[in-house]
PDB file of C-alpha atoms in Angstrom:
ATOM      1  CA  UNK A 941      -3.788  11.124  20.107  1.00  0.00           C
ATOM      2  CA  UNK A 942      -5.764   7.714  20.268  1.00  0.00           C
ATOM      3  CA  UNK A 943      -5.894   4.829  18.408  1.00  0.00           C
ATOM      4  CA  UNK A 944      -9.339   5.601  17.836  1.00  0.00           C
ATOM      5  CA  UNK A 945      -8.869   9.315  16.706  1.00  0.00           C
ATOM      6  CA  UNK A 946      -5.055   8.136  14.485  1.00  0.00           C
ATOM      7  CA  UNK A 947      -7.641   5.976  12.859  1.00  0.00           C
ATOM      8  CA  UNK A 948      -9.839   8.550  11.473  1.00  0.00           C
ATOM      9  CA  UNK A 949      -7.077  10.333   9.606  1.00  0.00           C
ATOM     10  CA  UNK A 950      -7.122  10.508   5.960  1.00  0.00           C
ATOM     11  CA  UNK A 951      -4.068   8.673   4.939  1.00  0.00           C
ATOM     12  CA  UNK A 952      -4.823   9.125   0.956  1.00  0.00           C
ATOM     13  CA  UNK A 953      -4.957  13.442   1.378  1.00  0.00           C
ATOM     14  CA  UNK A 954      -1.432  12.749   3.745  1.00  0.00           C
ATOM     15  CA  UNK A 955       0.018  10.858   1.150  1.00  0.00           C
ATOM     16  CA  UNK A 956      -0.898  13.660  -1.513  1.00  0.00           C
ATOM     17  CA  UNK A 957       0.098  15.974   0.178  1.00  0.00           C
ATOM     18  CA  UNK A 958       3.137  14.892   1.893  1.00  0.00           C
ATOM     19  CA  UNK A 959       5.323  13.073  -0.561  1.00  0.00           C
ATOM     20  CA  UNK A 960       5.800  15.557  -3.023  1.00  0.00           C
ATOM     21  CA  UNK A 961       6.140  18.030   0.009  1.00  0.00           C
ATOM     22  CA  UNK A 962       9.411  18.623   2.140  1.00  0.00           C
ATOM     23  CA  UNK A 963       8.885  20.133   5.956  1.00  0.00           C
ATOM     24  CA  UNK A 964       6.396  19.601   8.015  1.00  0.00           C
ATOM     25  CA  UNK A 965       3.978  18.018   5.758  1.00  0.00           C
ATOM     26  CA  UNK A 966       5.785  15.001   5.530  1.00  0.00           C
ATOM     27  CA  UNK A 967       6.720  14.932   9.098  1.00  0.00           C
ATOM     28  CA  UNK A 968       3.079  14.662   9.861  1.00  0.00           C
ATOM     29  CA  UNK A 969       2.871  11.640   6.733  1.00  0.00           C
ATOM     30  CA  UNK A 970       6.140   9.823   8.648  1.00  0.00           C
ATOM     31  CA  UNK A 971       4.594  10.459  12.101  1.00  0.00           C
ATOM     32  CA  UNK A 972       0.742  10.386  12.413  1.00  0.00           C
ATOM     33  CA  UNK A 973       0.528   8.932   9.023  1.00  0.00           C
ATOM     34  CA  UNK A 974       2.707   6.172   9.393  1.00  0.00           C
ATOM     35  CA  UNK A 975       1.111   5.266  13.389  1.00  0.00           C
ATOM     36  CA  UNK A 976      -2.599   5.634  11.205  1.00  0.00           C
ATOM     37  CA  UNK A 977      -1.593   3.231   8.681  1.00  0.00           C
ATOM     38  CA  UNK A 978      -0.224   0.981  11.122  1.00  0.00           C
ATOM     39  CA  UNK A 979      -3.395   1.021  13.684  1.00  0.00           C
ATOM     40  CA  UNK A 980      -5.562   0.453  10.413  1.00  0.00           C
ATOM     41  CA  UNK A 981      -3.574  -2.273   9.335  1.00  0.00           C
ATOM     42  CA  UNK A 982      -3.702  -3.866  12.657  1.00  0.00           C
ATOM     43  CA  UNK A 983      -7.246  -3.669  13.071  1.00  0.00           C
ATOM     44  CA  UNK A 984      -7.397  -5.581   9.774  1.00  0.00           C
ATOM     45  CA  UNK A 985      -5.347  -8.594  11.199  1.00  0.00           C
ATOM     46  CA  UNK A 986      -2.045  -7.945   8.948  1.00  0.00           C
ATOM     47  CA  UNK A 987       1.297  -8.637  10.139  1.00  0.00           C
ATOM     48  CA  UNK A 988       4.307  -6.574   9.406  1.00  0.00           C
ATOM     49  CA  UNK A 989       5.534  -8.866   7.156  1.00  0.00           C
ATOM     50  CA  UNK A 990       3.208  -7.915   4.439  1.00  0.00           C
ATOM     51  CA  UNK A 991       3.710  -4.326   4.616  1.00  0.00           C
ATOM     52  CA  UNK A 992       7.599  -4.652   4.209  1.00  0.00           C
ATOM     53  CA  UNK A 993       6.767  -7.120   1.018  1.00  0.00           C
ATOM     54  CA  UNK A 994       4.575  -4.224  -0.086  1.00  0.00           C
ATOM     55  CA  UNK A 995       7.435  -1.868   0.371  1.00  0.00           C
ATOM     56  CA  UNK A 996       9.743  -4.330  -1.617  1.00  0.00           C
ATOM     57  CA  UNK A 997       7.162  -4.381  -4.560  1.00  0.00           C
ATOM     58  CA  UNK A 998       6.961  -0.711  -5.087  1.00  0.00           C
ATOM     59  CA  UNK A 999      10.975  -0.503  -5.128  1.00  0.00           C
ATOM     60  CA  UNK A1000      10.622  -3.092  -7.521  1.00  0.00           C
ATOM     61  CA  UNK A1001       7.871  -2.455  -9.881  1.00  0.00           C
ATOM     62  CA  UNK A1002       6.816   1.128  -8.941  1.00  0.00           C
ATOM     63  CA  UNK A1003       4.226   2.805  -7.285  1.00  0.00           C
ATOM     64  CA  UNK A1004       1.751   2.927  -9.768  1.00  0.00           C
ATOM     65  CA  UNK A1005       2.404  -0.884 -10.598  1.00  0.00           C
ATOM     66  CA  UNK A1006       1.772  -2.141  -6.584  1.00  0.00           C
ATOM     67  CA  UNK A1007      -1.466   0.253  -6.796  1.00  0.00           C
ATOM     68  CA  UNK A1008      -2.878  -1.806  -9.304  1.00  0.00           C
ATOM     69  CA  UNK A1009      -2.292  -5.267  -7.508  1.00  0.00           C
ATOM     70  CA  UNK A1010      -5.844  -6.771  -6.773  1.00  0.00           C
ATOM     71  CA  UNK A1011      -4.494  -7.460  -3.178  1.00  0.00           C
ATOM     72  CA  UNK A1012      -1.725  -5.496  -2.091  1.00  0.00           C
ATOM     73  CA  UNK A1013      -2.286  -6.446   1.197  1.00  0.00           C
ATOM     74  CA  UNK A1014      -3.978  -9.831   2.553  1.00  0.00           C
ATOM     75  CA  UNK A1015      -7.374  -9.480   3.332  1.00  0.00           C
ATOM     76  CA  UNK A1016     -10.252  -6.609   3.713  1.00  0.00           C
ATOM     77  CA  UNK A1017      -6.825  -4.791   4.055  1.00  0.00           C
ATOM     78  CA  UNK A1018      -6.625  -4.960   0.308  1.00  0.00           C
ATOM     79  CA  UNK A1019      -9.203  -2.079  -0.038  1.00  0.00           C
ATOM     80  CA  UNK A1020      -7.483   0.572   2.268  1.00  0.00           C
ATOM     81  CA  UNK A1021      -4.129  -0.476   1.116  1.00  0.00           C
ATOM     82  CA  UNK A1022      -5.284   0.097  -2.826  1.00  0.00           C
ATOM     83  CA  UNK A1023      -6.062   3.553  -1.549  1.00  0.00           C
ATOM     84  CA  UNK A1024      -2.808   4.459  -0.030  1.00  0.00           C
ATOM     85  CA  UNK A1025      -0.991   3.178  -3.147  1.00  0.00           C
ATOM     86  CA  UNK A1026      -3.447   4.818  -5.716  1.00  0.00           C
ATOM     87  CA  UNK A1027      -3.333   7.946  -3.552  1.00  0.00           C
ATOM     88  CA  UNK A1028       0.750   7.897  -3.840  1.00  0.00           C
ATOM     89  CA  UNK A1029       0.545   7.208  -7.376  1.00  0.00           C
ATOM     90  CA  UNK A1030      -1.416  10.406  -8.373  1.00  0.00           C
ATOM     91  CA  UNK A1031       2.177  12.700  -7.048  1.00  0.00           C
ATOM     92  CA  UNK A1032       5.145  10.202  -7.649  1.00  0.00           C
ATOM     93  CA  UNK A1033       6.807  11.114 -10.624  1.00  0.00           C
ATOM     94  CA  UNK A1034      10.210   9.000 -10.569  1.00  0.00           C
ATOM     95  CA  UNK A1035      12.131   6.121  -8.996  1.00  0.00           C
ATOM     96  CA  UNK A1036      12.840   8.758  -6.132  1.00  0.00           C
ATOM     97  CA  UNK A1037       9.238   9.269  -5.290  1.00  0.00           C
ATOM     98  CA  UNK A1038       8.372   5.216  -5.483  1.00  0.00           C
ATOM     99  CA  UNK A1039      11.446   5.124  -2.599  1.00  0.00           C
ATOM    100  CA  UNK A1040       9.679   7.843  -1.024  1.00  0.00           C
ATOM    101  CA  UNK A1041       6.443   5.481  -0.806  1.00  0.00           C
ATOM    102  CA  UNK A1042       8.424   1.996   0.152  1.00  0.00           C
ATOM    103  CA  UNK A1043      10.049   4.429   2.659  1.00  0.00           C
ATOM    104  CA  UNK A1044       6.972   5.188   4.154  1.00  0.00           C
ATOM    105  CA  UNK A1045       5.349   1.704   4.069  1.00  0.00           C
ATOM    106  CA  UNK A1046       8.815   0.707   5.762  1.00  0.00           C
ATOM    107  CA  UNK A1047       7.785   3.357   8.579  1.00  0.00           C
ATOM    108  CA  UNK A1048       4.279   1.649   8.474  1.00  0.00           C
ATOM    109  CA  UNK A1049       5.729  -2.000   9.225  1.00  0.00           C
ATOM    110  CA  UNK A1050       7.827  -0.446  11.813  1.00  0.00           C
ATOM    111  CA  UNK A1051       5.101   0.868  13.749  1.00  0.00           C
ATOM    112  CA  UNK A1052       2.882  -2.306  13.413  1.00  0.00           C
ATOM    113  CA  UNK A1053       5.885  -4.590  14.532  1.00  0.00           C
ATOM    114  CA  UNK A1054       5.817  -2.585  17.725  1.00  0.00           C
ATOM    115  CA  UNK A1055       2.094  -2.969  18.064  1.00  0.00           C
ATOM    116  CA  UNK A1056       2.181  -6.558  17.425  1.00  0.00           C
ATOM    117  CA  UNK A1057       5.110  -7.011  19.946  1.00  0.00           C
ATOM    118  CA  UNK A1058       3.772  -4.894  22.296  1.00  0.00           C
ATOM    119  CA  UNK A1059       0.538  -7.083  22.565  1.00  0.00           C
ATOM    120  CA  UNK A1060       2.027 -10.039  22.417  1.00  0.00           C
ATOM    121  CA  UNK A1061       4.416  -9.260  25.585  1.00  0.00           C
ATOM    122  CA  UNK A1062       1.387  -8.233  27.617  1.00  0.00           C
ATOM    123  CA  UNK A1063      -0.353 -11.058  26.863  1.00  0.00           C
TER     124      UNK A1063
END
């Protein structure tokens, strides 16, 4: 898929649907989720840096704690960030499911540290 077309996907119905589901379901919020996230985050001008801090704070505090952060992320990445965590906070339940999220944002980071080093070595 493009960038353009990963971009489109809605990341808040993945991350309903996929963290408190095992099989494919997740597969798709690890894969295309994750490489979504990532190209949305990017477009937004946040490093990977943030998103593993994000991932720290819901370890930490909890899902449902990080959604409520007036800036989870830097930015006009704030908003789309708010969603993912609100989103994730409707289905986790327990410590397990806020690992599940930091997990995922750590898959997230990942991705955009590949994008970010991939640009900057063709530059």
């Amino acid at each position: 898929m493009s960038d353009d077309r990963l971009a489109e996907m809605d990341i808040e119905v993945l991350l309903r649907f996929g963290l408190p589901a095992d099989g494919v379901v997740r597969s798709v919020l690890f894969g295309d989720g994750a490489v979504a996230a990532a190209i949305t985050a990017d477009r937004l001008g946040v490093l990977p840096r943030a998103v593993v801090f994000l991932g720290e704070v819901v370890r930490s505090g909890g899902t449902g704690f990080a959604a409520e952060l007036p800036e989870p992320l830097p930015g006009p990445a704030a908003a789309p960030a708010r969603g993912w965590l609100a989103a994730a906070a409707t289905v986790v339940r327990d410590p397990a499911g806020d690992q599940l999220v930091a997990r995922w944002l750590d898959a997230v980071a990942a991705v955009l540290a590949l994008r970010v080093t991939n640009r900057e070595s063709n530059s």
